Every structure is written in C-alpha cells, then in structure tokens.
Amino acid sequence: YLSNPYVFACIDQRAANLAALPICIKINDQAIYDHEILNMFNNVFYGNTVLNQYDFFYRLSAFLDISGNAYIWGDSATSPTELVLYDPSDVSIDTSSGKVVYSIGQTKIDREKNLFIHIANFNPSNKIKGAAPTEPADLSIDTNNAGRVYNSSLMQKHTKISGILKGTAGSIPDDVRQAFKDQFTARYSGAANSGSVMFTSGDIEYTETQMRPVDMDWLNAMTVSGKEIGMTFKVPPELLGIGKATYENVKEARLYFIRQVVAPQLEKILESFNRSLVSLFDSNLKLKVDYEKIEAIKEFQQKAENERLTAASQVAVNLYNAGIIERD
C-alpha cells in the first residue's frame, strides 16, 4: 500500500468512493437520516482521533483491502453508545480452545460485555481471517516494484546501460582504475549529466554499449502488471490512468465502478452492522445505501428511461405511418 502507486491508487479509489456514498436507515421503506446509529458513525474513535463518518468508512474499506479484515469495538454488547475502529495489526485471533477468541494486545475481548464486529473478506484458506486483494496480486506487485527500481537505476546511469572503459596501453593498476572509475561516476553519471560529452586520455578508450530490446521492455511490463493489480481490485484501468482516458470512457468506467464494485462492498459492510449493531436497537431498522442521492446512478437511470421512452415513441410513430394505428 505504501510502496506501490497502483496499489495505493486502487485502495484509495475504492475507499474514497465508498466513503462518499450516502447511507440512511430505513424502516418500512421510509428513509431516516437522523438516528443515534448514524451519529455514532460520526464519532468513531481511532487511536486518539475521533473520526467522522467519511473517515470512518474510508479507513474501514482500506483495512479490508489491505489486510482482508476490519474490527470495530463497542462499549456495550446490548446498548452501545461508542464505537472504536482498530487497526487489524492490533487484533489477534486464537482458535486453539475451539472457540474464536479476539484479543487487543494482551487484553481478551469479552463479547458478553462488549460489542465486537469482525468484517472479513472471503478466504478459502481460513474460515476466520479474510484474504486481502493484494494476495493474488503479489507477483504483479513485485514485478511492478522491480520495474520501477530498474527504471530508476537506468535514469541514474544516464538512462542507458553503462559503456566500457578499457586501457589501450596495457594493464592498469587497481588503485588507478578505481580512482578513474570514481571520477568518471562523479562527472558523468546521473540525470543531470544526461547528454554530456566525455573526453578520455590517449591511453583509455570509451565504448558505448547498446540497450537490448529486453532492457527496453520494462514499460510494457509496468503497464501489464499495473492492469493486473487493478484487475484484482476491480478498478477500471481508465481510473488508474492506464486505459484510454477520454471523458466518456472515464465517465462510464466510474459508473461501472460505483454500481458493480463500490456499492456492493458498502452493502456488505452495512449488512454486518445490521446483524451486529442495528438489530440491537430495532429489528425493523436496516442500514442501506441511499441510491436516490447518488448522482452518477441517477444520471444513468434517467438516461436509460429517456432511451426507453424514445424507443417507445419511435415504435408508435412507425405504427402510425404504416397505417396500423390511428393518431388517438
């Protein structure tokens, strides 16, 4: 997350868009926007910081993507008034007794006294701990990081493979060779010296080598690995600056991203709260994504409705022109 720009961008895109989606509490299809549960989401403790709703859901989504797990603690198992978001690295899980025991540091969580919510991604290798999207992308991330280091190294070496320096007057002593190498590196290597002209003495010959095609293929490797990383996070390449970033492409990609990726992720998180938190207040209450307030989806629905009405109108005109129906 902190060492690869594609991973950071994917997690940030998912978390930022998820946290920005409007949510509400519904009872009998009536939306409620002022409720103590929503107020709790606006005052979640995270370390010594109090998070608002946006920051809470941003971190919650990011933790799920980074570690595959997210943990929320409440001050009461039956009537909580405060919530605490924990870093997954602070929580340990012990199943040696046949029961699932959560601990924060050395303190075991008493789930009869305190609310404790564990949200986990599906993991076929572990029934308790979730899997992070970065796991299947490990090789792509390593490839991308290696390509970045490789390119940086080339830039530091005049953006091309080093040439060959050889003596033309016989063997050169080690100390002289090292001294010349140090001076050569200091004067001619690095991006600032790109394009410099070098002169050597009469006893030294400089031969520039050519870059092989395989050395020039790093850009393709970076693009492919970047797309693979985006694929595991379900982030369209247009949103990562890889694909064709026209206005319409980005607009369509963002709509797909919100409808097919971000909204389902938030629905999953809200359902965990419905089972563990909301049900403590009223079994008829449900946390829901407020799709009516999502502009991108409203635009899509309006466009689809306009296309439907236009098609229906054209059918009616064609039937009238053919004499099959009358004006009325």
XYZ file of C-alpha atoms in Angstrom:
328
model
C 0.000 0.000 0.000
C 2.781 2.409 0.917
C 5.325 1.182 -1.636
C 3.363 0.758 -4.868
C 1.432 3.605 -6.553
C -1.017 1.245 -8.303
C -1.968 -0.482 -5.047
C -2.293 2.857 -3.273
C -4.424 4.275 -6.100
C -6.702 1.209 -6.171
C -7.300 1.203 -2.424
C -7.746 4.972 -2.343
C -10.243 4.860 -5.238
C -12.268 2.134 -3.539
C -12.171 3.737 -0.087
C -12.829 7.322 -1.212
C -15.778 6.400 -3.437
C -17.240 4.062 -0.814
C -16.981 6.625 1.978
C -18.661 9.246 -0.214
C -21.762 7.137 -0.876
C -24.814 8.340 1.100
C -26.352 5.931 3.586
C -29.559 6.010 5.573
C -31.604 3.909 7.951
C -34.816 2.526 6.534
C -37.936 1.317 8.272
C -40.834 0.181 6.092
C -39.145 1.774 3.052
C -39.013 5.144 4.802
C -35.538 6.708 4.888
C -34.298 8.100 8.197
C -31.288 10.440 8.226
C -31.202 11.444 11.891
C -30.587 8.444 14.125
C -28.239 7.644 17.003
C -26.547 4.914 14.935
C -25.646 7.447 12.244
C -24.495 9.808 14.985
C -22.175 7.073 16.292
C -20.651 6.744 12.825
C -19.810 10.441 13.027
C -17.920 9.990 16.308
C -15.845 6.829 15.967
C -12.641 6.584 17.985
C -9.454 5.568 16.172
C -6.463 5.766 18.462
C -6.508 9.281 19.896
C -8.540 10.577 16.951
C -12.301 10.965 16.576
C -13.412 10.124 13.042
C -16.393 11.485 11.168
C -18.500 9.168 9.029
C -16.451 9.697 5.861
C -13.099 8.996 7.540
C -14.554 6.017 9.406
C -15.805 4.283 6.260
C -12.664 5.276 4.329
C -10.419 3.529 6.860
C -12.818 0.624 7.172
C -12.690 -0.004 3.423
C -8.907 0.490 3.291
C -8.337 -2.028 6.096
C -10.474 -4.600 4.282
C -8.404 -4.110 1.135
C -5.025 -4.053 2.871
C -5.487 -6.949 5.303
C -8.809 -8.545 4.363
C -10.176 -7.729 7.836
C -11.734 -4.848 9.764
C -12.532 -4.743 13.503
C -14.969 -2.493 15.386
C -15.394 -2.465 19.169
C -18.421 -1.121 21.040
C -18.634 -0.094 24.692
C -21.654 -2.373 25.340
C -22.837 -5.695 23.932
C -26.503 -4.718 24.259
C -26.743 -0.920 24.086
C -23.537 0.575 22.666
C -23.083 4.341 22.523
C -19.447 4.486 21.326
C -17.559 2.682 18.591
C -13.812 2.166 18.217
C -12.088 1.219 14.956
C -8.964 -0.896 15.409
C -6.019 -1.405 13.127
C -6.053 -5.093 12.070
C -2.430 -5.405 13.214
C -3.572 -4.655 16.781
C -6.011 -7.600 16.858
C -5.013 -11.241 17.318
C -7.271 -14.282 16.944
C -6.889 -17.525 18.904
C -8.864 -20.659 17.986
C -6.814 -23.204 19.970
C -9.621 -23.692 22.528
C -12.178 -24.483 19.840
C -13.674 -21.033 20.254
C -12.812 -17.816 18.467
C -11.113 -15.506 20.979
C -10.175 -11.977 19.937
C -7.500 -10.003 21.784
C -6.291 -6.433 21.531
C -2.733 -6.506 22.710
C -2.798 -8.697 25.813
C -6.458 -7.979 26.597
C -9.069 -10.534 25.561
C -12.357 -9.191 24.255
C -15.308 -10.176 26.433
C -18.054 -10.413 23.833
C -20.706 -10.792 26.527
C -19.869 -7.300 27.788
C -18.665 -5.530 24.666
C -19.814 -5.369 21.090
C -17.157 -6.661 18.704
C -17.677 -6.744 14.946
C -15.296 -8.573 12.635
C -15.822 -7.884 8.931
C -13.792 -10.211 6.724
C -13.353 -10.869 3.024
C -13.870 -14.421 1.796
C -10.785 -16.568 2.299
C -10.845 -20.204 1.085
C -7.767 -20.968 3.190
C -9.075 -19.627 6.504
C -12.613 -19.602 7.882
C -11.929 -16.756 10.311
C -9.417 -14.362 8.795
C -10.199 -12.678 5.496
C -7.990 -12.506 2.407
C -6.731 -9.218 1.004
C -6.943 -8.442 -2.744
C -3.176 -7.889 -2.669
C -2.553 -11.612 -2.105
C -3.412 -12.839 -5.626
C -1.614 -9.770 -6.995
C 1.631 -10.439 -5.103
C 3.636 -11.383 -8.202
C 2.262 -8.463 -10.217
C 3.132 -6.066 -7.386
C 6.675 -7.481 -7.135
C 7.073 -7.178 -10.911
C 5.814 -3.601 -10.873
C 8.083 -2.621 -7.993
C 11.087 -4.290 -9.651
C 10.347 -2.449 -12.902
C 10.203 0.834 -11.028
C 13.558 0.183 -9.363
C 15.002 -0.893 -12.721
C 13.864 2.302 -14.434
C 15.177 4.446 -11.597
C 18.527 2.706 -11.873
C 18.657 3.386 -15.627
C 17.844 7.053 -15.038
C 20.680 7.300 -12.529
C 23.015 5.728 -15.060
C 22.422 8.221 -17.856
C 19.187 6.405 -18.787
C 21.105 3.645 -20.551
C 23.409 0.736 -19.789
C 26.955 1.736 -18.919
C 29.644 1.752 -21.552
C 33.016 0.045 -21.409
C 36.253 1.769 -20.406
C 39.437 -0.070 -21.347
C 43.117 0.790 -21.242
C 44.958 0.825 -24.577
C 48.467 0.859 -23.115
C 48.467 -2.384 -21.181
C 47.281 -3.287 -17.685
C 46.013 -0.518 -15.375
C 46.827 -0.764 -11.634
C 43.829 -1.361 -9.327
C 44.199 1.946 -7.482
C 44.359 3.911 -10.738
C 41.364 2.008 -12.130
C 39.296 2.698 -9.001
C 40.259 6.364 -8.928
C 39.314 6.812 -12.574
C 36.026 4.956 -12.013
C 35.140 7.223 -9.100
C 35.931 10.365 -11.100
C 34.006 9.087 -14.112
C 30.935 8.324 -11.979
C 31.060 11.708 -10.270
C 31.378 13.646 -13.532
C 29.187 11.781 -15.983
C 26.536 9.657 -14.224
C 23.079 10.814 -13.148
C 20.172 12.518 -14.881
C 21.760 15.977 -14.515
C 24.667 14.911 -16.743
C 22.459 13.459 -19.472
C 23.874 14.305 -22.915
C 27.304 15.382 -21.615
C 30.278 14.897 -23.922
C 33.169 12.909 -22.454
C 36.859 13.113 -23.345
C 39.368 10.494 -22.234
C 43.140 10.414 -22.263
C 45.168 8.824 -25.016
C 45.582 5.584 -23.097
C 41.893 4.999 -22.394
C 39.171 4.146 -24.856
C 35.434 4.507 -24.165
C 32.955 2.251 -25.990
C 29.236 2.830 -25.566
C 27.091 -0.315 -25.451
C 23.613 -0.635 -26.895
C 20.467 -1.310 -24.870
C 18.977 -4.702 -25.682
C 15.266 -4.995 -26.561
C 14.639 -6.901 -23.321
C 16.013 -3.916 -21.377
C 13.592 -1.611 -23.188
C 10.548 -3.764 -22.355
C 10.167 -2.505 -18.798
C 7.369 -0.084 -19.794
C 5.251 -2.929 -21.161
C 5.884 -4.950 -18.002
C 4.865 -1.973 -15.870
C 1.628 -1.486 -17.823
C 0.677 -5.170 -17.743
C 1.428 -5.551 -14.035
C -0.475 -2.309 -13.338
C -3.533 -3.655 -15.162
C -3.290 -6.943 -13.241
C -3.179 -5.058 -9.933
C -6.200 -3.006 -10.995
C -7.980 -6.201 -12.042
C -7.639 -7.781 -8.596
C -9.107 -4.645 -7.013
C -11.767 -4.371 -9.772
C -10.667 -0.817 -10.557
C -11.100 0.053 -14.268
C -7.801 0.959 -15.980
C -9.272 4.316 -17.074
C -9.407 5.372 -13.411
C -5.732 4.444 -12.981
C -4.515 6.373 -15.999
C -3.701 3.201 -17.967
C -6.532 2.891 -20.489
C -7.854 5.455 -22.959
C -8.885 8.262 -20.648
C -11.471 10.114 -22.740
C -14.262 11.948 -20.935
C -16.886 9.356 -21.897
C -14.626 6.400 -21.082
C -13.830 7.741 -17.625
C -17.500 8.568 -17.012
C -18.633 5.062 -17.996
C -15.797 3.467 -16.028
C -16.690 5.429 -12.910
C -20.366 4.488 -13.224
C -19.464 0.804 -13.568
C -17.044 1.107 -10.655
C -19.665 2.600 -8.322
C -22.520 0.270 -9.332
C -20.627 -3.015 -9.611
C -17.742 -2.635 -7.139
C -18.079 0.132 -4.554
C -21.807 -0.107 -3.768
C -21.738 -3.928 -3.248
C -18.716 -3.506 -0.939
C -20.601 -0.930 1.128
C -23.740 -3.119 1.163
C -21.616 -5.935 2.606
C -20.264 -3.658 5.337
C -23.712 -2.289 6.177
C -25.155 -5.798 6.392
C -22.541 -6.659 9.029
C -23.685 -3.627 11.019
C -27.333 -4.613 10.519
C -26.732 -8.029 12.052
C -24.479 -6.961 14.916
C -25.362 -3.345 15.733
C -28.645 -2.143 14.215
C -30.591 -5.191 15.394
C -29.795 -4.179 18.997
C -31.921 -1.043 18.550
C -34.821 -2.319 16.442
C -35.143 -5.445 14.311
C -37.167 -3.469 11.753
C -34.347 -0.990 11.095
C -31.893 -1.520 8.251
C -28.840 0.420 7.156
C -28.998 0.919 3.403
C -27.155 2.706 0.627
C -29.265 5.690 -0.402
C -29.151 5.185 -4.165
C -31.600 8.050 -4.731
C -28.850 10.504 -3.763
C -26.056 9.090 -5.934
C -25.756 11.459 -8.895
C -23.915 9.048 -11.202
C -26.596 6.383 -10.771
C -29.436 8.928 -11.082
C -27.944 10.136 -14.377
C -27.688 6.559 -15.620
C -31.289 5.798 -14.643
C -32.543 8.997 -16.275
C -30.601 8.245 -19.469
C -31.971 4.692 -19.581
C -35.528 5.981 -19.053
C -35.113 8.586 -21.797
C -33.844 5.907 -24.191
C -36.809 3.692 -23.329
C -39.313 6.486 -23.934
C -37.596 7.495 -27.182
C -37.691 3.903 -28.449
C -41.365 3.555 -27.482
C -42.204 6.839 -29.215
C -40.427 5.746 -32.390
C -42.368 2.472 -32.424
C -45.642 4.400 -32.127
C -44.643 6.758 -34.984
C -43.710 3.798 -37.204
C -47.031 2.072 -36.492
C -48.935 5.290 -37.300
C -47.005 5.863 -40.535
C -47.758 2.274 -41.576
C -51.492 2.820 -41.005
C -51.659 0.199 -38.263
C -52.782 2.590 -35.522
C -54.606 5.928 -35.531
C -53.423 9.173 -34.007
C -55.529 8.643 -30.893
